[in-house]
mmCIF file of C-alpha atoms and ligand atoms in Angstrom:
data_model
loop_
_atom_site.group_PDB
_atom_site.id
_atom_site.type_symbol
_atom_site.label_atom_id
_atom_site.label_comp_id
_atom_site.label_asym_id
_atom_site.label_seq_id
_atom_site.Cartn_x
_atom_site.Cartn_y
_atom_site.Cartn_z
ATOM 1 C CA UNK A 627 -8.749 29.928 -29.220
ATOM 2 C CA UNK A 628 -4.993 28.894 -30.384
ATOM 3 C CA UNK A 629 -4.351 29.523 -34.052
ATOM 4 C CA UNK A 630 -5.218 25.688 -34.909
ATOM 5 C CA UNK A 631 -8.743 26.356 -33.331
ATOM 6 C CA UNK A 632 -8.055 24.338 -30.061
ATOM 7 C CA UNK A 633 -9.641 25.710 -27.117
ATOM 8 C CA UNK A 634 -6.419 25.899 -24.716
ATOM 9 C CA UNK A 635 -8.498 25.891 -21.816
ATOM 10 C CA UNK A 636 -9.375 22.306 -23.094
ATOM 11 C CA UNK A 637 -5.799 21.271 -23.714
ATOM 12 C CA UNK A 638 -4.115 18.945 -21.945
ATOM 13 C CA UNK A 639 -0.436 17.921 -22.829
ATOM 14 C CA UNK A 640 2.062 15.114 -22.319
ATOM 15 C CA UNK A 641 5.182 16.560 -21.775
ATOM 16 C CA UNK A 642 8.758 14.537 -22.635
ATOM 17 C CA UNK A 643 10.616 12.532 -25.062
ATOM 18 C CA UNK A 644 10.421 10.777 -26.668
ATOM 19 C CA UNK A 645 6.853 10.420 -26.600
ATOM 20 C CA UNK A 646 5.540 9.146 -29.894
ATOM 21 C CA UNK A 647 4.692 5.646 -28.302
ATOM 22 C CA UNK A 648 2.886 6.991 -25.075
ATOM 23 C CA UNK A 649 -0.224 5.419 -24.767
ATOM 24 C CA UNK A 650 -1.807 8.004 -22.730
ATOM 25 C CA UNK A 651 -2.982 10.003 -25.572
ATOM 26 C CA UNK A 652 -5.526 7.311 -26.552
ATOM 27 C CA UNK A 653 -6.345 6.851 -22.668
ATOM 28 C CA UNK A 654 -7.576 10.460 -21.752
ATOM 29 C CA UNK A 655 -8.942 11.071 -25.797
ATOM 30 C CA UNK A 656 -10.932 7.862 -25.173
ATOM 31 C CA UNK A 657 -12.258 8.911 -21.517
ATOM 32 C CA UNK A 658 -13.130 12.583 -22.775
ATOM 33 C CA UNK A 659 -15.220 11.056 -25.645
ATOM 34 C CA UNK A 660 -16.843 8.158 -23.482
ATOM 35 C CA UNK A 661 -17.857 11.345 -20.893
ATOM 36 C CA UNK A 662 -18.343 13.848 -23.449
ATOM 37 C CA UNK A 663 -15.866 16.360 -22.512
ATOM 38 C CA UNK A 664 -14.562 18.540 -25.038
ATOM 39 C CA UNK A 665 -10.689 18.121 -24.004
ATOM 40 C CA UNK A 666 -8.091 17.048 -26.117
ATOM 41 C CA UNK A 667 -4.495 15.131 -25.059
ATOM 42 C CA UNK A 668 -2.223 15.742 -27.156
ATOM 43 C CA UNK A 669 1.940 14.827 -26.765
ATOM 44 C CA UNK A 670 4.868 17.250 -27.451
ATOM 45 C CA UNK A 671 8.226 15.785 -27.666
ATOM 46 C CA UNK A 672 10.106 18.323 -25.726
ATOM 47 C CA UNK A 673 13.938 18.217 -25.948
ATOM 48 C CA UNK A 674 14.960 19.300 -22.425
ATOM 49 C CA UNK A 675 16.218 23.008 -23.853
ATOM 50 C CA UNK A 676 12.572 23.651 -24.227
ATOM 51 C CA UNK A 677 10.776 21.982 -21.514
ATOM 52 C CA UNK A 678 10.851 26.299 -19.687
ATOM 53 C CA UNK A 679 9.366 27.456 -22.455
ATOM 54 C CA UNK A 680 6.699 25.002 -22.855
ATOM 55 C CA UNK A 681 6.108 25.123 -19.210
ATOM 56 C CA UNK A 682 6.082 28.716 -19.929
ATOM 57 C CA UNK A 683 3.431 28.376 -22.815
ATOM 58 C CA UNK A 684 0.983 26.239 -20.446
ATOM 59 C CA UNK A 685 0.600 29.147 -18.382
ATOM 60 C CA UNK A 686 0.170 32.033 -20.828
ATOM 61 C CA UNK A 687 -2.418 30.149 -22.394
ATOM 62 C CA UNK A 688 -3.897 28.396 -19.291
ATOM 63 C CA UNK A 689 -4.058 25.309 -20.680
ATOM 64 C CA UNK A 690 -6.100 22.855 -18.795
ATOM 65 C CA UNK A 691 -3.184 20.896 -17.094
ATOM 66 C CA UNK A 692 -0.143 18.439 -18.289
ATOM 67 C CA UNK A 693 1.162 15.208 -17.596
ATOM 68 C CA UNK A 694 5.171 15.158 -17.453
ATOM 69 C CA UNK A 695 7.475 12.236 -18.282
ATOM 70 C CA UNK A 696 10.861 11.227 -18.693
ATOM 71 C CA UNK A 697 13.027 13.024 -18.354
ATOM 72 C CA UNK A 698 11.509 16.056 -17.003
ATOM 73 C CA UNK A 699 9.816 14.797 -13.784
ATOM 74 C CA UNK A 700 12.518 16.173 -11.702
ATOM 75 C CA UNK A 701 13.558 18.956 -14.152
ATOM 76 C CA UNK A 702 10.411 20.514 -14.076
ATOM 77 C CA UNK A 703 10.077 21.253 -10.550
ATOM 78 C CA UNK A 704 11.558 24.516 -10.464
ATOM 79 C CA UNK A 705 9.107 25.691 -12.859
ATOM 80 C CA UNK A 706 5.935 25.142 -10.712
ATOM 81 C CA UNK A 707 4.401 27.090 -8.262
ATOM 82 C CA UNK A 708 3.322 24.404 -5.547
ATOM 83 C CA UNK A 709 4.026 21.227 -5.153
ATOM 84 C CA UNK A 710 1.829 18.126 -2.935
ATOM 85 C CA UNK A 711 3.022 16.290 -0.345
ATOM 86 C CA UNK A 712 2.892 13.561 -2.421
ATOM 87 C CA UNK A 713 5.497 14.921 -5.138
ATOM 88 C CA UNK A 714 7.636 16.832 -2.629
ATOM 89 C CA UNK A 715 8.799 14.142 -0.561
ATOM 90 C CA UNK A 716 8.472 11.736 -3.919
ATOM 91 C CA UNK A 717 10.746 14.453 -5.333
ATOM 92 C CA UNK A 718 9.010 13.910 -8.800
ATOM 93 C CA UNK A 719 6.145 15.433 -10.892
ATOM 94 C CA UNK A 720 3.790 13.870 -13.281
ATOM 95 C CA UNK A 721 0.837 15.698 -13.278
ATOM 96 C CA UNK A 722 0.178 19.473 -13.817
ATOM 97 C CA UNK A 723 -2.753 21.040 -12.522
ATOM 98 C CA UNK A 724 -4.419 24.415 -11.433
ATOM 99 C CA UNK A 725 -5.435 25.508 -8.341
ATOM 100 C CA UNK A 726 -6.877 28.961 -8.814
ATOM 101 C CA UNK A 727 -4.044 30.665 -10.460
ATOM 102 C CA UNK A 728 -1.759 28.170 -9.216
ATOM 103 C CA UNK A 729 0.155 25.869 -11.197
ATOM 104 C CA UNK A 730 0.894 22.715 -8.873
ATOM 105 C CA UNK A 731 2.985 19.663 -9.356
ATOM 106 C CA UNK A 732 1.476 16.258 -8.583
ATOM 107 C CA UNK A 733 2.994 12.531 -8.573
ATOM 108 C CA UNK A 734 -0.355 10.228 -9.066
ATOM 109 C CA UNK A 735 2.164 6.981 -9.185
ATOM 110 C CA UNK A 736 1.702 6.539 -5.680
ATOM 111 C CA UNK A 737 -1.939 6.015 -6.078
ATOM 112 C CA UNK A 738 -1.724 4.147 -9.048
ATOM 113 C CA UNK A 739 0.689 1.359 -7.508
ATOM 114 C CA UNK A 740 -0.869 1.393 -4.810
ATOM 115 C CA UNK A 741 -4.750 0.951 -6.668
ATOM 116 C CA UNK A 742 -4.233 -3.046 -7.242
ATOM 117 C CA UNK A 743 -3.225 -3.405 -3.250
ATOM 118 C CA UNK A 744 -6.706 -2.086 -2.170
ATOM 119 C CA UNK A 745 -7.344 -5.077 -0.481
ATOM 120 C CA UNK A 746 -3.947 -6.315 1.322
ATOM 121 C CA UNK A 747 -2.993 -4.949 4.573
ATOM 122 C CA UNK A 748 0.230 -3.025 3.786
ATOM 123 C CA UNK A 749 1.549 -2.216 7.441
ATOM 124 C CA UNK A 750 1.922 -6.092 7.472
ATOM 125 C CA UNK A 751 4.150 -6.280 4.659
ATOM 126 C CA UNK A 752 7.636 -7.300 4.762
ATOM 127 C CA UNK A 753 8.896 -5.643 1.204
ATOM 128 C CA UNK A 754 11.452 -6.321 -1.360
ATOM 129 C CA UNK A 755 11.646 -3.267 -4.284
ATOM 130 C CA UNK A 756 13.951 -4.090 -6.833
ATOM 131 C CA UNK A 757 15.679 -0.874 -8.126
ATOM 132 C CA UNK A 758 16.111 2.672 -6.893
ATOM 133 C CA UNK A 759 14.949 4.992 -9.852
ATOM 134 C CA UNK A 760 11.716 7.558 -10.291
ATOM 135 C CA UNK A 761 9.465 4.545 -10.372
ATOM 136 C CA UNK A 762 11.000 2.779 -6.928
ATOM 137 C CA UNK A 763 10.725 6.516 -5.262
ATOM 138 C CA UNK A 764 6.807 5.674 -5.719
ATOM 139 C CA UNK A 765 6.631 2.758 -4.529
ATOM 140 C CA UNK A 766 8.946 3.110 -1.199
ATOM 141 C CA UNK A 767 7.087 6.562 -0.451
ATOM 142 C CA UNK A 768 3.879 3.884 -1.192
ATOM 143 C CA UNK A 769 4.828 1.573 1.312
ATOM 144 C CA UNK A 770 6.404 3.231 3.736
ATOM 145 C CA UNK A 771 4.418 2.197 6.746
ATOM 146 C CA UNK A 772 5.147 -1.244 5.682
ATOM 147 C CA UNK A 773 6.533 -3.543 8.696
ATOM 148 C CA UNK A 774 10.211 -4.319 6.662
ATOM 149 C CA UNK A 775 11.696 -2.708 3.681
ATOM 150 C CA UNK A 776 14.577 -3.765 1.732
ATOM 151 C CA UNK A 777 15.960 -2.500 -1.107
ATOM 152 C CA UNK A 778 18.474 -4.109 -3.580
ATOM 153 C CA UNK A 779 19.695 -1.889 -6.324
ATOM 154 C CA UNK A 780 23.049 -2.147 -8.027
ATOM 155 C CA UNK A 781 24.034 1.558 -6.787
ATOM 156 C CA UNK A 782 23.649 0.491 -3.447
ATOM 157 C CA UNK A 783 24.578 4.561 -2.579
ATOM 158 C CA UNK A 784 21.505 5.450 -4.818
ATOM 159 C CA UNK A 785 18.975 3.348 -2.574
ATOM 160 C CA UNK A 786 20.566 4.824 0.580
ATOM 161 C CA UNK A 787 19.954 8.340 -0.343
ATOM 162 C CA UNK A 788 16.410 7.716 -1.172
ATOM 163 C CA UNK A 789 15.918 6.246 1.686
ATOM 164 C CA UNK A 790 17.371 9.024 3.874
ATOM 165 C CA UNK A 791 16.098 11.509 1.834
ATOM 166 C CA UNK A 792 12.452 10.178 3.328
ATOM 167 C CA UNK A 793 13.429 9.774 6.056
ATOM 168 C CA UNK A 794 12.325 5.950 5.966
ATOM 169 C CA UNK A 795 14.448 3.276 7.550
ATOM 170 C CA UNK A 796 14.890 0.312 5.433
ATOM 171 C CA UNK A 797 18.210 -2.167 4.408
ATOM 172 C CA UNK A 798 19.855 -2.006 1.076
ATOM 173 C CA UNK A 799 21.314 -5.276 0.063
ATOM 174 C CA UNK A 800 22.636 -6.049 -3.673
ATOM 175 C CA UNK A 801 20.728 -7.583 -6.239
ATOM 176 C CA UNK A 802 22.783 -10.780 -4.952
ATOM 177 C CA UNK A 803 21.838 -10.663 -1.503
ATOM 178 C CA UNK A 804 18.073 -9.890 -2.594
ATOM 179 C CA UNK A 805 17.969 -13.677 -3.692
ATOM 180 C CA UNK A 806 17.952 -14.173 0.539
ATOM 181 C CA UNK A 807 15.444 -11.734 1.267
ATOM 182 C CA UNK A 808 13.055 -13.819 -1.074
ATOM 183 C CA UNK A 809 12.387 -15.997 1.562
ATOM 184 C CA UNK A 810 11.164 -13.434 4.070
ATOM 185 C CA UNK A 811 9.524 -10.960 1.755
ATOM 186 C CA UNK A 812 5.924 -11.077 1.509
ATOM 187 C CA UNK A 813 6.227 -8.837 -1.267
ATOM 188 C CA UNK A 814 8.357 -8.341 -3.932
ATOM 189 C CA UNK A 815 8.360 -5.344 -6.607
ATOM 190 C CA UNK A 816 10.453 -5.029 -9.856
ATOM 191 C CA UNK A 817 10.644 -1.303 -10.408
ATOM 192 C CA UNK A 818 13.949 -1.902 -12.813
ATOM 193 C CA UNK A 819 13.237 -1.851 -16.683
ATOM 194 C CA UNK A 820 14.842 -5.591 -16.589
ATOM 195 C CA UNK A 821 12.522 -8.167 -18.091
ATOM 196 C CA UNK A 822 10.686 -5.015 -20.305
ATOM 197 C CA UNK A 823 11.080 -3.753 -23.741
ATOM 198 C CA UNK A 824 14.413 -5.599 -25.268
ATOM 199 C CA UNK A 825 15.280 -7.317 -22.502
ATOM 200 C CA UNK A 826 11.993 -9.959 -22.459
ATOM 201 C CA UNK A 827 14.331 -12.520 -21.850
ATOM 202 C CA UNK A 828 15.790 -11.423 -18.391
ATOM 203 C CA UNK A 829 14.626 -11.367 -14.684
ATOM 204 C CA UNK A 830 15.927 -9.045 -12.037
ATOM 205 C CA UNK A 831 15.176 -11.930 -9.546
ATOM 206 C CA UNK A 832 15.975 -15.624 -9.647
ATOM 207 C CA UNK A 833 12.990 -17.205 -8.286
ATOM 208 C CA UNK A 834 13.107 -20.514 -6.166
ATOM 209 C CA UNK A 835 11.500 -23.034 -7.846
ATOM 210 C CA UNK A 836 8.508 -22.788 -5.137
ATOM 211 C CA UNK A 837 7.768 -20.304 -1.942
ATOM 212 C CA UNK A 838 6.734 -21.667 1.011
ATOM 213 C CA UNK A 839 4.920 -18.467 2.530
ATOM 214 C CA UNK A 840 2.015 -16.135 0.541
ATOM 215 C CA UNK A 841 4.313 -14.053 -1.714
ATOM 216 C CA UNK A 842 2.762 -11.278 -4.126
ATOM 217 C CA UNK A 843 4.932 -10.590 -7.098
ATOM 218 C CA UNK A 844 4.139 -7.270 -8.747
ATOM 219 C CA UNK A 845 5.462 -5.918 -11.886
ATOM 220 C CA UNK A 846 5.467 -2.047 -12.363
ATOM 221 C CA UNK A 847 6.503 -2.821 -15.923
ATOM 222 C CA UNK A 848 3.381 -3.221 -18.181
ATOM 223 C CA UNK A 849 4.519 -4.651 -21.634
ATOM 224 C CA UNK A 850 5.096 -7.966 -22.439
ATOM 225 C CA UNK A 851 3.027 -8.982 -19.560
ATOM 226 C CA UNK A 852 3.613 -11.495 -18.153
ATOM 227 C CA UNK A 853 6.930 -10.535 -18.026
ATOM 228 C CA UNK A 854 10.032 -13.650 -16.739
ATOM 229 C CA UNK A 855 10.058 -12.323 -13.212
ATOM 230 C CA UNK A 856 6.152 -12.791 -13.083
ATOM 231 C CA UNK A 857 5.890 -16.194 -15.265
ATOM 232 C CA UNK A 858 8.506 -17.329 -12.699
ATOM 233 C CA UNK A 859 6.961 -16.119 -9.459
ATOM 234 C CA UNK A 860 3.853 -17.642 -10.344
ATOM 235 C CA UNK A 861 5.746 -20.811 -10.983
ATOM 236 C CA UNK A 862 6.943 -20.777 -8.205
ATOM 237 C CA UNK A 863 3.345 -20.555 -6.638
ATOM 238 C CA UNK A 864 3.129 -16.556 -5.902
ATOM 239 C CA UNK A 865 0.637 -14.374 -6.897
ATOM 240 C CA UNK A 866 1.068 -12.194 -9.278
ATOM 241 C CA UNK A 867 0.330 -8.501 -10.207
ATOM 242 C CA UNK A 868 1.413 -6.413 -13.614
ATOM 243 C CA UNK A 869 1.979 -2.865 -14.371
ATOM 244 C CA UNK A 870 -0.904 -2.255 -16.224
ATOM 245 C CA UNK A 871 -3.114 -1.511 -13.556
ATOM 246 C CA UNK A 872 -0.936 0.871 -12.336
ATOM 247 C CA UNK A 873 -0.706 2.522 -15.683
ATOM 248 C CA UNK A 874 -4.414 3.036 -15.987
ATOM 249 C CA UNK A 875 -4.786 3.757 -12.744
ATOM 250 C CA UNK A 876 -2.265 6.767 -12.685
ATOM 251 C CA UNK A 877 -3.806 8.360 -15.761
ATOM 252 C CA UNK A 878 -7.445 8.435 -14.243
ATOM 253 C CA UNK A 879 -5.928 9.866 -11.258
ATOM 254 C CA UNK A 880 -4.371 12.587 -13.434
ATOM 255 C CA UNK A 881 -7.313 12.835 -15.101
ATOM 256 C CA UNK A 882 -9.261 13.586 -11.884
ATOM 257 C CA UNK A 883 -7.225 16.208 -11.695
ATOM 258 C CA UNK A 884 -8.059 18.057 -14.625
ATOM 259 C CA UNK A 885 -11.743 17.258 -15.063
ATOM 260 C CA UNK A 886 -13.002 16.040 -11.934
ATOM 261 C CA UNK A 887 -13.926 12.900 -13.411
ATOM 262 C CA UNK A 888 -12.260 9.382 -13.216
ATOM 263 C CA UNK A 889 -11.965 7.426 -16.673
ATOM 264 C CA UNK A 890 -15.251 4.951 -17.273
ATOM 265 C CA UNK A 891 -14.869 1.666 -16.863
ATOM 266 C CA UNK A 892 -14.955 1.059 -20.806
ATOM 267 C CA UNK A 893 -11.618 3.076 -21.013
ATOM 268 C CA UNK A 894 -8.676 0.650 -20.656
ATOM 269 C CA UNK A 895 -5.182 -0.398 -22.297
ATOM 270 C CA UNK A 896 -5.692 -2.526 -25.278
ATOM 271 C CA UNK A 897 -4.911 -5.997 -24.722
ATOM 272 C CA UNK A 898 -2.358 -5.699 -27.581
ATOM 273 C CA UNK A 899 -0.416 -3.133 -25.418
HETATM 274 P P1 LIG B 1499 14.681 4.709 -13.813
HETATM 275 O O1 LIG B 1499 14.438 5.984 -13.081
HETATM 276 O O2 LIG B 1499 15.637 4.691 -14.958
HETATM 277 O O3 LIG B 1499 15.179 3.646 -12.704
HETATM 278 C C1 LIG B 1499 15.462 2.306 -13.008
HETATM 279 C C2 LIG B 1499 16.138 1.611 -11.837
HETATM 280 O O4 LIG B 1499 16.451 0.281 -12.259
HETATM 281 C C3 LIG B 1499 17.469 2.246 -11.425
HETATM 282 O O5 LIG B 1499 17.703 1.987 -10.045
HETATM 283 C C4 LIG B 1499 18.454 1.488 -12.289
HETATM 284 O O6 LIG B 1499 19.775 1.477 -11.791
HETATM 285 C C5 LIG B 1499 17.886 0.091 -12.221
HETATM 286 N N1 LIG B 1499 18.314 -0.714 -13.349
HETATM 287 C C6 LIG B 1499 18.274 -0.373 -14.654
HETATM 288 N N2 LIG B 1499 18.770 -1.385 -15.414
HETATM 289 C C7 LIG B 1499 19.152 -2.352 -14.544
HETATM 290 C C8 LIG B 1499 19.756 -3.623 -14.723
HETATM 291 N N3 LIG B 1499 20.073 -4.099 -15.935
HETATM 292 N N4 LIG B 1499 20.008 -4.366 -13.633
HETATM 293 C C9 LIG B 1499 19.693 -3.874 -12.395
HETATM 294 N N5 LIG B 1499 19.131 -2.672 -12.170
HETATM 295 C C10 LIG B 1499 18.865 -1.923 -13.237
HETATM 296 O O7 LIG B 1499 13.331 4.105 -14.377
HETATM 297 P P2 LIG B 1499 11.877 4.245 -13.715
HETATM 298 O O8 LIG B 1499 11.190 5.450 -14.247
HETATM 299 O O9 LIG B 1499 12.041 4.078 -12.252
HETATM 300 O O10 LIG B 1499 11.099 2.976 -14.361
HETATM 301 C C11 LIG B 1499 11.393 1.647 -13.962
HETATM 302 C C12 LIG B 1499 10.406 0.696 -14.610
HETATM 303 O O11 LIG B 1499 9.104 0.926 -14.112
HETATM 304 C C13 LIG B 1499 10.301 0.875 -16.134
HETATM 305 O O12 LIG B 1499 10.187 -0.402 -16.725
HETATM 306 C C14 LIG B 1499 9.030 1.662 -16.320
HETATM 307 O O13 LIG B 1499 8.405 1.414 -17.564
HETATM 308 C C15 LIG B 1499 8.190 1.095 -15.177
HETATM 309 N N6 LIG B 1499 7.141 2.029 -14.760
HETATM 310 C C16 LIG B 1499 5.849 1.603 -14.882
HETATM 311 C C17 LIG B 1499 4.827 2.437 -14.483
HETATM 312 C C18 LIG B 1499 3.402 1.983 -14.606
HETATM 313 O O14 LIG B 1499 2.489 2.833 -14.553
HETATM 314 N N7 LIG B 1499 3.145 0.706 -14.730
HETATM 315 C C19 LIG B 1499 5.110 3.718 -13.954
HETATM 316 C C20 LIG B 1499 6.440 4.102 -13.842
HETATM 317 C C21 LIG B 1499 7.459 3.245 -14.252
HETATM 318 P P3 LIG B 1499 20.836 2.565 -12.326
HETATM 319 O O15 LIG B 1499 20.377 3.879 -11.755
HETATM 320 O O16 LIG B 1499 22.122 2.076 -11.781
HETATM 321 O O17 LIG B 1499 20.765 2.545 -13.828
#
């Protein structure tokens, strides 16, 4: 038992900062009650001096796992023992979890974008991903048996490394240029924070006023939802997908991890969220 009377072998932390608006702490508390597990998610703003230390601390105490988050996904990676595929070639962690005495690094974004697409047929998709940050590593690593990929980021360099760096052939175009590739794409994915928190009033994509073809629009960011770039897709006549399936999904898959359990059905974001 820790000093505060926490089991640590029932203590699972979110790692990163800042942290104090996460909403995963009311995600896995709510799934552990609804299954009556005794775990307990807690969040620890770690500055990035101390992220070794409390990496350091997880082990000693053999907590039950961790997820990680901004800005340590990358950072932390030299502090694990094993890494999946998944988060090797993805290049970022979010999840923390034991394999024996084994402290791997997971990246459960994959599956969580990829949980709303369950029923489209990816290797037919010609894709447009907006952005070339942790979130559009996910999603190209996602899709990469897709038929086309392009890319438009406004570090065109940045979207060329991560595509050579797995090893998946694809075109970067600017965010100009991506206005063309609208046309062709049968899906399109915003994986810039444009259009999220402070910036409501902005789309990384002007839409056409309507699409001829069956175009999915999908939003990794969750809040406001809808955001402009999906109001205007669906305008437009596309359908539409928002991050907060992806959200969920990505914490039950951590979840899974830790407990062997996926969260109950009743366990989702509030609608206020
Ligand atoms: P990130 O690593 O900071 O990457 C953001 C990308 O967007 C970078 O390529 C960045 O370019 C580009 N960008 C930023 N501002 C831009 C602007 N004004 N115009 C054009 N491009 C811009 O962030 P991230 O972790 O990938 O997250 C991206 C979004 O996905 C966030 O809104 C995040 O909340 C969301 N997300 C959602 C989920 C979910 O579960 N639903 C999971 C992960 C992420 P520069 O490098 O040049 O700045």
């Amino acid at each position: 038992m820790q000093s505060d009377g926490r089991d640590p072998g029932q203590t699972l932390l979110l790692i990163g900062s800042p942290v104090a608006h996460s909403i995963s702490p009311y995600l896995h508390n709510a799934a552990a009650s609804a299954l009556g597990l005794s775990c307990v998610y807690r969040a620890i703003d770690t500055p990035p001096e101390q992220l070794a230390t409390v990496i350091s601390e997880l082990r000693s105490d053999r907590l039950l796992g961790a997820n990680v988050t901004i800005p340590h996904k990358e950072a932390v990676i030299p502090l694990l023992d094993e890494l999946t595929e998944t988060a090797r070639v993805v290049g970022a962690v979010n999840t923390l979890f034991w394999k024996g005495d084994v402290l791997v690094g997971d990246n459960t974004d994959v599956e969580g974008f990829l949980a709303p697409l369950s029923n489209i047929d990816i290797a037919r998709q010609k894709v447009l991903v907006l952005g070339a940050g942790g979130a559009a590593r996910a999603v190209i690593y996602a899709l990469r048996k897709t038929s086309a990929i392009w890319i438009a980021a406004r570090r065109p360099e940045q979207a060329r490394s991560l595509l050579e760096g797995m090893g998946i052939s694809g075109e970067v175009v600017s965010l100009d240029e991506a206005q063309d590739s609208v046309r062709d794409a049968t899906l399109i994915v915003n994986a810039t924070p444009v259009g999220g928190p402070g910036t409501e009033d902005r789309s990384p994509l002007d839409w056409p006023s309507s699409v001829e073809h069956n175009v999915l629009a999908y939003d990794l960011i969750y809040k406001p939802s809808p955001t402009r770039f999906l109001r205007q897709a669906s305008e437009a006549g596309a359908q539409t997908i928002d991050g907060r399936i992806m959200l969920r999904e990505q914490a039950s898959m951590s979840f899974q991890r830790w407990t062997g359990h996926r969260f109950p059905a009743e366990v989702d974001i509030p609608s206020e969220q």
